[in-house]
Coordinates of C-alpha atoms in Angstrom, one line a residue:
X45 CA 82.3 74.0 114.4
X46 CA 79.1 73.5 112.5
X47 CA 79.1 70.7 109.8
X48 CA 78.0 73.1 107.3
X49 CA 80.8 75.7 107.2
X50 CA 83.8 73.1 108.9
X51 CA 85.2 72.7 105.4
X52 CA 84.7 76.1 104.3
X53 CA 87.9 78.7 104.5
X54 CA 87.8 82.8 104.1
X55 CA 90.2 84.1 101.7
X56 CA 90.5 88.0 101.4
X57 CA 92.2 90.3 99.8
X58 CA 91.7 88.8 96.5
X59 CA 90.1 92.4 95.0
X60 CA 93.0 92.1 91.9
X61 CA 92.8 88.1 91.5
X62 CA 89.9 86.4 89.4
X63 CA 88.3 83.7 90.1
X64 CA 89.7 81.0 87.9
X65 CA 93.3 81.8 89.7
X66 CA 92.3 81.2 93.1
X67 CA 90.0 78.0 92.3
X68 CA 93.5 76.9 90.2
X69 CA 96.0 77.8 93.1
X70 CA 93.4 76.2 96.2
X71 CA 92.6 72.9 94.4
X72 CA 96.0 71.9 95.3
X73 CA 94.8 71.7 99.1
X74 CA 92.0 69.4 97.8
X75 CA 88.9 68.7 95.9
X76 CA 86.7 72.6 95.6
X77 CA 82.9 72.2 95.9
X78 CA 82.1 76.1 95.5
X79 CA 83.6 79.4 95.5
X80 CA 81.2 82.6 96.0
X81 CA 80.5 85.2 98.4
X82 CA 77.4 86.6 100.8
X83 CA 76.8 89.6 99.0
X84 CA 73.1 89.5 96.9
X85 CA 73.2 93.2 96.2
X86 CA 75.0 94.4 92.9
X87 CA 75.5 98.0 94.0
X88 CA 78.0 96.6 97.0
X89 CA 80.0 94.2 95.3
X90 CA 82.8 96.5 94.5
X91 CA 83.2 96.8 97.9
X92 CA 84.2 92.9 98.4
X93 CA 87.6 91.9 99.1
X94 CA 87.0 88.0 99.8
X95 CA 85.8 84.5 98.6
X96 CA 84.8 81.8 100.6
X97 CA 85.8 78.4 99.7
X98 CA 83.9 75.2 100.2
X99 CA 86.3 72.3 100.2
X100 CA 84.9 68.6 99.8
X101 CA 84.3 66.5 103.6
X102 CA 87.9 64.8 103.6
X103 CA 89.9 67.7 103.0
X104 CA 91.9 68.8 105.9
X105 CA 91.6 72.6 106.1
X106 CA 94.0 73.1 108.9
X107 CA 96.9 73.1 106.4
X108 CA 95.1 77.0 105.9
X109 CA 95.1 78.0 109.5
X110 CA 99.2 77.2 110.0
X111 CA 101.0 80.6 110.9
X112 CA 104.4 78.9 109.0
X113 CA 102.5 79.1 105.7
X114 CA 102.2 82.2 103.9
X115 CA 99.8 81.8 101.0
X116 CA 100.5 84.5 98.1
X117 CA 99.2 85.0 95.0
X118 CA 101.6 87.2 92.2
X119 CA 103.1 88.6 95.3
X120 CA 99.5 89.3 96.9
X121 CA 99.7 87.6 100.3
X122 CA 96.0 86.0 101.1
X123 CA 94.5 86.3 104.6
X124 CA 92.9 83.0 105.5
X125 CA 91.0 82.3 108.0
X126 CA 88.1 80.1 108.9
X127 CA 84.5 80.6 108.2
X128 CA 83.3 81.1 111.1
X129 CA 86.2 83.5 112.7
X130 CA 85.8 85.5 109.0
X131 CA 82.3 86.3 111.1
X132 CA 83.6 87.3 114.5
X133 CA 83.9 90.8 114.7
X134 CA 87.1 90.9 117.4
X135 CA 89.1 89.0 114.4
X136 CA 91.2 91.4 112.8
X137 CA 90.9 90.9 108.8
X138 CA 92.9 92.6 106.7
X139 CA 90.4 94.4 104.8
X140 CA 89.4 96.1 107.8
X141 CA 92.8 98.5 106.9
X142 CA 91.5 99.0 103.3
X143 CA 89.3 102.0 101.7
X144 CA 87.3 101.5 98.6
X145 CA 87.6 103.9 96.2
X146 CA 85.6 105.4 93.0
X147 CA 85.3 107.7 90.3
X148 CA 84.9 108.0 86.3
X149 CA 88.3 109.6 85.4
X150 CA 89.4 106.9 83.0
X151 CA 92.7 108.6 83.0
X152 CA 93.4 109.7 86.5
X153 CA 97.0 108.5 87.5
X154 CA 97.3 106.3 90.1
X155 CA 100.1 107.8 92.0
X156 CA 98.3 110.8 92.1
X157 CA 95.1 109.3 93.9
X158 CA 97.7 107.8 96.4
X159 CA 99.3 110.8 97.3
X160 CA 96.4 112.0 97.8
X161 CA 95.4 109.8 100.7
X162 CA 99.3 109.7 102.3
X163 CA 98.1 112.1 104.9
X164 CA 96.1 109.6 106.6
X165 CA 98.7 107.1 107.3
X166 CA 101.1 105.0 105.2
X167 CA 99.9 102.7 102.7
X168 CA 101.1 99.4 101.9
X169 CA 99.2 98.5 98.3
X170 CA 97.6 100.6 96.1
X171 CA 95.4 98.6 93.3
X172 CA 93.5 100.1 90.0
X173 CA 90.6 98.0 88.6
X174 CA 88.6 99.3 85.7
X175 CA 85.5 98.3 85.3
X176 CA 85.4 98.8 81.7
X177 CA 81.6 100.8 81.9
X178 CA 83.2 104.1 82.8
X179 CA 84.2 103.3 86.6
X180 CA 87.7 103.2 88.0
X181 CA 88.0 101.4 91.0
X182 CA 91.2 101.7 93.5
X183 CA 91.9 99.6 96.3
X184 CA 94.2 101.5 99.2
X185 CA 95.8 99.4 102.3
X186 CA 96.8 101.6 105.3
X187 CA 99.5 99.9 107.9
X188 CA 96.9 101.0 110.5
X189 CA 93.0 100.6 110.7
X190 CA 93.4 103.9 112.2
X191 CA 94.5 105.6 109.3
X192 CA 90.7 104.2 107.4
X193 CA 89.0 105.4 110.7
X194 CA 90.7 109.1 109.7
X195 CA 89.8 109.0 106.3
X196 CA 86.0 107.7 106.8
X197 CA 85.3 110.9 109.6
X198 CA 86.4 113.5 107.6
X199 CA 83.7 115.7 106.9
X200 CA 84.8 116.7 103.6
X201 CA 84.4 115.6 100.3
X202 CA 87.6 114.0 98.3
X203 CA 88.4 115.4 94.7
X204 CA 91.4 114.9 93.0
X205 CA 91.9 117.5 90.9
X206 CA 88.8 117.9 89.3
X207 CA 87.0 114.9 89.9
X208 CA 85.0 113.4 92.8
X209 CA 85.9 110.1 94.4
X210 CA 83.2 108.2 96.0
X211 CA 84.7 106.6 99.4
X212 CA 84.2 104.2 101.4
X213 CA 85.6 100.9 103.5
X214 CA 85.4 97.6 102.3
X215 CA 82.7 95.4 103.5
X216 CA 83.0 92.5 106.4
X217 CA 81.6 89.3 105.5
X218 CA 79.3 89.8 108.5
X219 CA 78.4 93.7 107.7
X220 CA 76.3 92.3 104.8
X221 CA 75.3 88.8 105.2
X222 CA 74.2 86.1 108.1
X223 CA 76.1 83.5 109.2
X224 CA 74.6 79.9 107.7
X225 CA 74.6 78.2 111.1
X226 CA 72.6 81.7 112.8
X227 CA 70.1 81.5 109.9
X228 CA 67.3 79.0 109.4
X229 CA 67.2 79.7 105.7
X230 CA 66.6 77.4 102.6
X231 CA 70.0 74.8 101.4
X232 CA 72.4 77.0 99.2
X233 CA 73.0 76.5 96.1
X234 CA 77.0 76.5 95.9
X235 CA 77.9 77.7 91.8
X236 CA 80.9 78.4 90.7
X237 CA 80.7 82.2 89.4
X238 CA 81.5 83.5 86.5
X239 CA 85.3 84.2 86.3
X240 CA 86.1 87.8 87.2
X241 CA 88.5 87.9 84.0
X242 CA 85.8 87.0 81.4
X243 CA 83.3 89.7 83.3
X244 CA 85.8 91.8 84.5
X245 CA 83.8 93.6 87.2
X246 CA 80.5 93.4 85.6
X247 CA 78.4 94.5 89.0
X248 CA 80.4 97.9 88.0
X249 CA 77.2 99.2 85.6
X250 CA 74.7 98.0 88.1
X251 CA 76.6 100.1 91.0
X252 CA 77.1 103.2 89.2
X253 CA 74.4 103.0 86.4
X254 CA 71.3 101.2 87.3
X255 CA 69.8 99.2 90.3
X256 CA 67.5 96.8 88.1
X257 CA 69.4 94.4 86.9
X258 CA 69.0 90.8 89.1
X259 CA 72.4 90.7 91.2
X260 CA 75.1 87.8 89.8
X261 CA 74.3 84.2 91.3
X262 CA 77.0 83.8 93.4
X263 CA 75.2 84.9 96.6
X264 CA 74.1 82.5 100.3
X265 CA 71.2 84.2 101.3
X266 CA 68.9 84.8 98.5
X267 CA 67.8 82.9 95.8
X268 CA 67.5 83.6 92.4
X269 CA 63.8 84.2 92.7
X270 CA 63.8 86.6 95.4
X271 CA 66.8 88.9 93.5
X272 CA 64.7 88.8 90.5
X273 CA 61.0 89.7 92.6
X274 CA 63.7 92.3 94.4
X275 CA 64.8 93.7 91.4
X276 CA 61.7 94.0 90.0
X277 CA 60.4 95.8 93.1
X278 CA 63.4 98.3 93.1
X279 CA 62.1 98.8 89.1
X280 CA 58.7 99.5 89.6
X281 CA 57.9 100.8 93.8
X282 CA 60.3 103.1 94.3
X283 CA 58.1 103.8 97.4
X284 CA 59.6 100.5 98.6
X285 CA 63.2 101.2 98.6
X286 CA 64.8 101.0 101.9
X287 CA 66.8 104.3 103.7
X288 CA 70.0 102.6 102.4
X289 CA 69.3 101.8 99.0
X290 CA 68.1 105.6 99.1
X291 CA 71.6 106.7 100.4
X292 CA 73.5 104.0 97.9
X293 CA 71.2 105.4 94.8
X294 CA 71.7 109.1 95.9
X295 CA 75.6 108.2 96.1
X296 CA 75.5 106.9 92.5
X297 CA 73.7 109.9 90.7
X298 CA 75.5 112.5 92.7
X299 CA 78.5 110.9 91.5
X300 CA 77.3 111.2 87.7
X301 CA 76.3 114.6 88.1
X302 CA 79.4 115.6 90.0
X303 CA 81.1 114.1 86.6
X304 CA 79.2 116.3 84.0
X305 CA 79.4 119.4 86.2
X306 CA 82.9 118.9 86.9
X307 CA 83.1 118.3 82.9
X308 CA 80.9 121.7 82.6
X309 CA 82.9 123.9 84.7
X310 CA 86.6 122.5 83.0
X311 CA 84.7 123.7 79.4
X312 CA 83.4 127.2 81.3
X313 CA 87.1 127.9 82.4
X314 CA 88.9 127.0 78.9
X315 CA 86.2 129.4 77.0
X316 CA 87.1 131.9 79.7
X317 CA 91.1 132.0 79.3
X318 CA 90.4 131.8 75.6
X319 CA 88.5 135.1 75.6
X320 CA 91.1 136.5 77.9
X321 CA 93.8 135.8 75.7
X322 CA 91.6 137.0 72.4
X323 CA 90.9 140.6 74.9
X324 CA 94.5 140.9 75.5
X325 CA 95.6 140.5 71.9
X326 CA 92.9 143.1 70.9
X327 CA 94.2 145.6 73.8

């Protein structure tokens, strides 16, 4: 294993657990250099499940790779593995069995978003993060990877109810950022990030609101510099923007106009029933 990443450990499914918790419950293992993630761009970060941790040189990390120890958080079993297996594609991670989910029905029910996904397969966990900038987030784990496979190639668009949920499957480490040893890049700069329960989800406006502010600093393979220049280009050159940024800013804005014409049509239908009933009386 490279020097660079032998005393760094993956830990997923950590969507419901700040920061400050898992740097408390790991510095028992030994001393924590950094914890962040590989993902520079704002709009994606909801669809992280995983930190990585960098540990200093004399800690042993093998204590992490032990199938006799079960690491859990508040009941939330961890899935650890090591930096550079996090990057293999044939390793199984556990987010590979989650879908991503979100909408801007503050008070849509959880249970009722669950049932609504049961025909695919049975879930395991079903977590609720709001953002607090008018996005709800939910978190579903299927028993099968099978059962995200069945959900992602339907053809059809999912509504609860009224509203539109925007779905999709949480991101690999290696679907959105190189490995450090495959990359001739610049030293990072390990920070510790601003805790998730202080800025409870703050990439939530940038995802669902706006694509111009410069994405949080926790990220390996772009400095602060570049997001900012980025940002800046995304602002100003619209000509610039890549086919995926197109498809992630299309995503966003049909998601608010779903909202206000789902909001439109609820308002058409009372005013409706309310003349009915006023036509009846008068009959």
């Amino acid at each position: 294993m490279n020097i660079s990443t032998c005393n760094i450990i993956y830990v997923g499914n950590i969507q419901s657990i700040d920061d400050n918790t898992l740097r408390e419950y790991f510095q028992r293992f030994g001393e924590i250099e950094a914890l962040f993630h590989n993902c520079s761009r704002a709009v994606d970060e909801w669809l992280i499940d995983y930190r990585f941790i960098r540990f200093s040189s004399n800690t042993d990390i093998s204590i992490f790779l032990t199938n006799k120890i079960d690491h859990t958080i508040g009941r939330i079993r961890l899935d650890i593995h090591t930096y550079d297996v996090a990057f293999n594609d044939e390793t199984r991670l556990l987010l590979d069995r989650k879908i991503c989910i979100a909408h801007t029905n503050p008070k849509l029910d959880r249970n009722i978003i669950k049932k609504a996904f049961t025909r695919y397969g049975r879930i395991l966990n079903c977590t609720c993060v709001s953002s607090g900038n008018g996005v709800e987030y939910v978190y579903i784990e299927f028993d099968s990877i099978n059962s995200v496979r069945s959900v992602l190639s339907s053809s059809q668009n999912h509504f609860v109810g009224r509203t539109s949920l925007a779905v999709k499957q949480a991101l690999r480490p290696s679907q959105i950022g190189v490995n450090v040893e495959n990359n001739n890049m610049k030293p990072f700069k390990y920070l510790y990030p601003e805790s998730r329960s202080d800025t409870e989800h703050r990439f939530s406006s940038n995802a669902y609101s706006s694509m111009t502010n410069t994405p949080p600093v926790q990220c390996l393979n772009v400095s602060q510099n570049e997001n900012s220049l980025e940002s800046n280009t995304l602002a100003t050159s619209p000509q610039s923007l890549s086919q995926q940024q197109l498809k992630d800013l299309e995503e966003e804005c049909g998601l608010i106009i779903r909202k206000d014409f789902d909001e439109i049509t609820y308002q058409i239908d009372k005013y409706l029933q309310k003349q009915q009933q006023t036509y009846k009386k008068l009959r």
